Amino acid sequence: MPILPGDAGNLPRLGFGLWAYPAVSIALELVVAGDDFSRRAAERAVIPRPPRIAATPTA
């Protein structure tokens, strides 16, 4: 991916070149998307604990 629009300045390109290998790029996209969905679901599933009540001594 060029750094500047239109590859102005002939600067070096960034990226891993995975678009040349469609199966690898699809697998990587699925891993990244799956991780994102999993993280979001885990954040929503956190159930707050009720406050702890100190035990009162009984006589």
PDB file of N, CA and C in Angstrom, residues 6-57:
ATOM      1  N   GLY A   6      -1.814   8.142  -4.693  1.00  0.00           N
ATOM      2  CA  GLY A   6      -1.233   8.166  -6.034  1.00  0.00           C
ATOM      3  C   GLY A   6       0.233   7.779  -6.054  1.00  0.00           C
ATOM      4  N   ASP A   7       0.731   7.217  -4.975  1.00  0.00           N
ATOM      5  CA  ASP A   7       2.139   6.824  -4.845  1.00  0.00           C
ATOM      6  C   ASP A   7       3.062   8.007  -5.124  1.00  0.00           C
ATOM      7  N   ALA A   8       2.663   9.182  -4.617  1.00  0.00           N
ATOM      8  CA  ALA A   8       3.469  10.384  -4.809  1.00  0.00           C
ATOM      9  C   ALA A   8       4.808  10.235  -4.097  1.00  0.00           C
ATOM     10  N   GLY A   9       5.852  10.618  -4.743  1.00  0.00           N
ATOM     11  CA  GLY A   9       7.176  10.603  -4.142  1.00  0.00           C
ATOM     12  C   GLY A   9       7.903   9.279  -4.293  1.00  0.00           C
ATOM     13  N   ASN A  10       7.275   8.278  -4.892  1.00  0.00           N
ATOM     14  CA  ASN A  10       7.917   6.968  -5.067  1.00  0.00           C
ATOM     15  C   ASN A  10       8.477   6.415  -3.760  1.00  0.00           C
ATOM     16  N   LEU A  11       7.754   6.598  -2.675  1.00  0.00           N
ATOM     17  CA  LEU A  11       8.191   6.085  -1.380  1.00  0.00           C
ATOM     18  C   LEU A  11       7.972   4.579  -1.309  1.00  0.00           C
ATOM     19  N   PRO A  12       8.653   3.892  -0.376  1.00  0.00           N
ATOM     20  CA  PRO A  12       8.458   2.443  -0.278  1.00  0.00           C
ATOM     21  C   PRO A  12       7.024   2.116   0.131  1.00  0.00           C
ATOM     22  N   ARG A  13       6.553   0.964  -0.266  1.00  0.00           N
ATOM     23  CA  ARG A  13       5.189   0.542   0.050  1.00  0.00           C
ATOM     24  C   ARG A  13       5.160  -0.213   1.371  1.00  0.00           C
ATOM     25  N   LEU A  14       3.984  -0.164   2.019  1.00  0.00           N
ATOM     26  CA  LEU A  14       3.804  -0.863   3.283  1.00  0.00           C
ATOM     27  C   LEU A  14       2.918  -2.079   3.069  1.00  0.00           C
ATOM     28  N   GLY A  15       3.099  -3.117   3.882  1.00  0.00           N
ATOM     29  CA  GLY A  15       2.236  -4.288   3.817  1.00  0.00           C
ATOM     30  C   GLY A  15       3.040  -5.568   3.734  1.00  0.00           C
ATOM     31  N   PHE A  16       2.320  -6.668   3.810  1.00  0.00           N
ATOM     32  CA  PHE A  16       2.959  -7.976   3.776  1.00  0.00           C
ATOM     33  C   PHE A  16       2.836  -8.655   2.418  1.00  0.00           C
ATOM     34  N   GLY A  17       2.059  -8.100   1.508  1.00  0.00           N
ATOM     35  CA  GLY A  17       1.875  -8.699   0.201  1.00  0.00           C
ATOM     36  C   GLY A  17       0.988  -9.930   0.229  1.00  0.00           C
ATOM     37  N   LEU A  18       0.124 -10.028   1.246  1.00  0.00           N
ATOM     38  CA  LEU A  18      -0.722 -11.218   1.367  1.00  0.00           C
ATOM     39  C   LEU A  18      -1.831 -11.264   0.326  1.00  0.00           C
ATOM     40  N   TRP A  19      -2.118 -10.135  -0.356  1.00  0.00           N
ATOM     41  CA  TRP A  19      -3.167 -10.154  -1.375  1.00  0.00           C
ATOM     42  C   TRP A  19      -2.764 -11.043  -2.542  1.00  0.00           C
ATOM     43  N   ALA A  20      -1.497 -11.355  -2.657  1.00  0.00           N
ATOM     44  CA  ALA A  20      -1.058 -12.264  -3.715  1.00  0.00           C
ATOM     45  C   ALA A  20      -1.475 -13.699  -3.410  1.00  0.00           C
ATOM     46  N   TYR A  21      -1.836 -13.976  -2.160  1.00  0.00           N
ATOM     47  CA  TYR A  21      -2.249 -15.312  -1.728  1.00  0.00           C
ATOM     48  C   TYR A  21      -3.648 -15.212  -1.122  1.00  0.00           C
ATOM     49  N   PRO A  22      -4.685 -15.360  -1.933  1.00  0.00           N
ATOM     50  CA  PRO A  22      -6.059 -15.149  -1.450  1.00  0.00           C
ATOM     51  C   PRO A  22      -6.443 -16.029  -0.260  1.00  0.00           C
ATOM     52  N   ALA A  23      -6.023 -17.278  -0.248  1.00  0.00           N
ATOM     53  CA  ALA A  23      -6.398 -18.170   0.856  1.00  0.00           C
ATOM     54  C   ALA A  23      -5.798 -17.685   2.175  1.00  0.00           C
ATOM     55  N   VAL A  24      -4.565 -17.228   2.124  1.00  0.00           N
ATOM     56  CA  VAL A  24      -3.906 -16.743   3.340  1.00  0.00           C
ATOM     57  C   VAL A  24      -4.559 -15.446   3.815  1.00  0.00           C
ATOM     58  N   SER A  25      -4.868 -14.549   2.885  1.00  0.00           N
ATOM     59  CA  SER A  25      -5.470 -13.274   3.288  1.00  0.00           C
ATOM     60  C   SER A  25      -6.874 -13.490   3.844  1.00  0.00           C
ATOM     61  N   ILE A  26      -7.648 -14.432   3.270  1.00  0.00           N
ATOM     62  CA  ILE A  26      -8.982 -14.727   3.801  1.00  0.00           C
ATOM     63  C   ILE A  26      -8.875 -15.309   5.202  1.00  0.00           C
ATOM     64  N   ALA A  27      -7.946 -16.233   5.406  1.00  0.00           N
ATOM     65  CA  ALA A  27      -7.770 -16.840   6.726  1.00  0.00           C
ATOM     66  C   ALA A  27      -7.369 -15.789   7.757  1.00  0.00           C
ATOM     67  N   LEU A  28      -6.476 -14.886   7.393  1.00  0.00           N
ATOM     68  CA  LEU A  28      -6.054 -13.838   8.321  1.00  0.00           C
ATOM     69  C   LEU A  28      -7.209 -12.894   8.643  1.00  0.00           C
ATOM     70  N   GLU A  29      -8.019 -12.544   7.647  1.00  0.00           N
ATOM     71  CA  GLU A  29      -9.187 -11.692   7.892  1.00  0.00           C
ATOM     72  C   GLU A  29     -10.162 -12.375   8.848  1.00  0.00           C
ATOM     73  N   LEU A  30     -10.383 -13.671   8.674  1.00  0.00           N
ATOM     74  CA  LEU A  30     -11.290 -14.404   9.564  1.00  0.00           C
ATOM     75  C   LEU A  30     -10.765 -14.453  10.994  1.00  0.00           C
ATOM     76  N   VAL A  31      -9.466 -14.622  11.145  1.00  0.00           N
ATOM     77  CA  VAL A  31      -8.874 -14.644  12.487  1.00  0.00           C
ATOM     78  C   VAL A  31      -9.026 -13.285  13.161  1.00  0.00           C
ATOM     79  N   VAL A  32      -8.738 -12.217  12.429  1.00  0.00           N
ATOM     80  CA  VAL A  32      -8.831 -10.865  13.002  1.00  0.00           C
ATOM     81  C   VAL A  32     -10.282 -10.533  13.336  1.00  0.00           C
ATOM     82  N   ALA A  33     -11.204 -10.831  12.415  1.00  0.00           N
ATOM     83  CA  ALA A  33     -12.617 -10.536  12.667  1.00  0.00           C
ATOM     84  C   ALA A  33     -13.144 -11.389  13.812  1.00  0.00           C
ATOM     85  N   GLY A  34     -12.780 -12.655  13.865  1.00  0.00           N
ATOM     86  CA  GLY A  34     -13.219 -13.538  14.950  1.00  0.00           C
ATOM     87  C   GLY A  34     -12.715 -13.063  16.296  1.00  0.00           C
ATOM     88  N   ASP A  35     -11.488 -12.598  16.343  1.00  0.00           N
ATOM     89  CA  ASP A  35     -10.939 -12.087  17.592  1.00  0.00           C
ATOM     90  C   ASP A  35     -11.700 -10.846  18.037  1.00  0.00           C
ATOM     91  N   ASP A  36     -12.034  -9.970  17.095  1.00  0.00           N
ATOM     92  CA  ASP A  36     -12.766  -8.752  17.422  1.00  0.00           C
ATOM     93  C   ASP A  36     -14.164  -9.084  17.936  1.00  0.00           C
ATOM     94  N   PHE A  37     -14.877  -9.988  17.253  1.00  0.00           N
ATOM     95  CA  PHE A  37     -16.220 -10.372  17.695  1.00  0.00           C
ATOM     96  C   PHE A  37     -16.168 -11.033  19.067  1.00  0.00           C
ATOM     97  N   SER A  38     -15.167 -11.878  19.278  1.00  0.00           N
ATOM     98  CA  SER A  38     -15.036 -12.570  20.563  1.00  0.00           C
ATOM     99  C   SER A  38     -14.780 -11.582  21.697  1.00  0.00           C
ATOM    100  N   ARG A  39     -13.902 -10.610  21.444  1.00  0.00           N
ATOM    101  CA  ARG A  39     -13.584  -9.618  22.474  1.00  0.00           C
ATOM    102  C   ARG A  39     -14.813  -8.785  22.819  1.00  0.00           C
ATOM    103  N   ARG A  40     -15.556  -8.367  21.786  1.00  0.00           N
ATOM    104  CA  ARG A  40     -16.747  -7.557  22.042  1.00  0.00           C
ATOM    105  C   ARG A  40     -17.801  -8.345  22.808  1.00  0.00           C
ATOM    106  N   ALA A  41     -17.981  -9.609  22.454  1.00  0.00           N
ATOM    107  CA  ALA A  41     -18.967 -10.437  23.155  1.00  0.00           C
ATOM    108  C   ALA A  41     -18.546 -10.647  24.602  1.00  0.00           C
ATOM    109  N   ALA A  42     -17.262 -10.836  24.846  1.00  0.00           N
ATOM    110  CA  ALA A  42     -16.782 -11.029  26.208  1.00  0.00           C
ATOM    111  C   ALA A  42     -16.972  -9.767  27.039  1.00  0.00           C
ATOM    112  N   GLU A  43     -16.786  -8.608  26.445  1.00  0.00           N
ATOM    113  CA  GLU A  43     -16.974  -7.355  27.191  1.00  0.00           C
ATOM    114  C   GLU A  43     -18.443  -7.155  27.570  1.00  0.00           C
ATOM    115  N   ARG A  44     -19.362  -7.577  26.695  1.00  0.00           N
ATOM    116  CA  ARG A  44     -20.783  -7.424  26.994  1.00  0.00           C
ATOM    117  C   ARG A  44     -21.259  -8.458  27.995  1.00  0.00           C
ATOM    118  N   ALA A  45     -20.603  -9.611  28.063  1.00  0.00           N
ATOM    119  CA  ALA A  45     -21.069 -10.707  28.905  1.00  0.00           C
ATOM    120  C   ALA A  45     -20.615 -10.588  30.355  1.00  0.00           C
ATOM    121  N   VAL A  46     -19.827  -9.594  30.676  1.00  0.00           N
ATOM    122  CA  VAL A  46     -19.339  -9.443  32.045  1.00  0.00           C
ATOM    123  C   VAL A  46     -20.515  -9.076  32.944  1.00  0.00           C
ATOM    124  N   ILE A  47     -20.752  -9.897  33.934  1.00  0.00           N
ATOM    125  CA  ILE A  47     -21.852  -9.667  34.868  1.00  0.00           C
ATOM    126  C   ILE A  47     -21.268  -9.081  36.149  1.00  0.00           C
ATOM    127  N   PRO A  48     -21.712  -7.916  36.555  1.00  0.00           N
ATOM    128  CA  PRO A  48     -21.155  -7.327  37.777  1.00  0.00           C
ATOM    129  C   PRO A  48     -21.544  -8.141  39.008  1.00  0.00           C
ATOM    130  N   ARG A  49     -20.621  -8.262  39.909  1.00  0.00           N
ATOM    131  CA  ARG A  49     -20.878  -8.982  41.160  1.00  0.00           C
ATOM    132  C   ARG A  49     -21.662  -8.095  42.112  1.00  0.00           C
ATOM    133  N   PRO A  50     -22.531  -8.699  42.909  1.00  0.00           N
ATOM    134  CA  PRO A  50     -23.202  -7.890  43.930  1.00  0.00           C
ATOM    135  C   PRO A  50     -22.193  -7.475  45.001  1.00  0.00           C
ATOM    136  N   PRO A  51     -22.432  -6.376  45.660  1.00  0.00           N
ATOM    137  CA  PRO A  51     -21.475  -5.937  46.683  1.00  0.00           C
ATOM    138  C   PRO A  51     -21.413  -6.942  47.825  1.00  0.00           C
ATOM    139  N   ARG A  52     -20.227  -7.092  48.365  1.00  0.00           N
ATOM    140  CA  ARG A  52     -20.038  -8.016  49.483  1.00  0.00           C
ATOM    141  C   ARG A  52     -20.519  -7.351  50.761  1.00  0.00           C
ATOM    142  N   ILE A  53     -21.222  -8.101  51.535  1.00  0.00           N
ATOM    143  CA  ILE A  53     -21.724  -7.603  52.820  1.00  0.00           C
ATOM    144  C   ILE A  53     -20.877  -8.234  53.909  1.00  0.00           C
ATOM    145  N   ALA A  54     -20.360  -7.376  54.774  1.00  0.00           N
ATOM    146  CA  ALA A  54     -19.499  -7.878  55.845  1.00  0.00           C
ATOM    147  C   ALA A  54     -20.339  -8.719  56.808  1.00  0.00           C
ATOM    148  N   ALA A  55     -19.759  -9.820  57.233  1.00  0.00           N
ATOM    149  CA  ALA A  55     -20.459 -10.679  58.186  1.00  0.00           C
ATOM    150  C   ALA A  55     -20.559  -9.971  59.538  1.00  0.00           C
ATOM    151  N   THR A  56     -21.732  -9.997  60.117  1.00  0.00           N
ATOM    152  CA  THR A  56     -21.906  -9.373  61.435  1.00  0.00           C
ATOM    153  C   THR A  56     -21.811 -10.472  62.492  1.00  0.00           C
ATOM    154  N   PRO A  57     -21.053 -10.183  63.507  1.00  0.00           N
ATOM    155  CA  PRO A  57     -20.916 -11.198  64.569  1.00  0.00           C
ATOM    156  C   PRO A  57     -22.240 -11.390  65.304  1.00  0.00           C
TER     157      PRO A  57
END
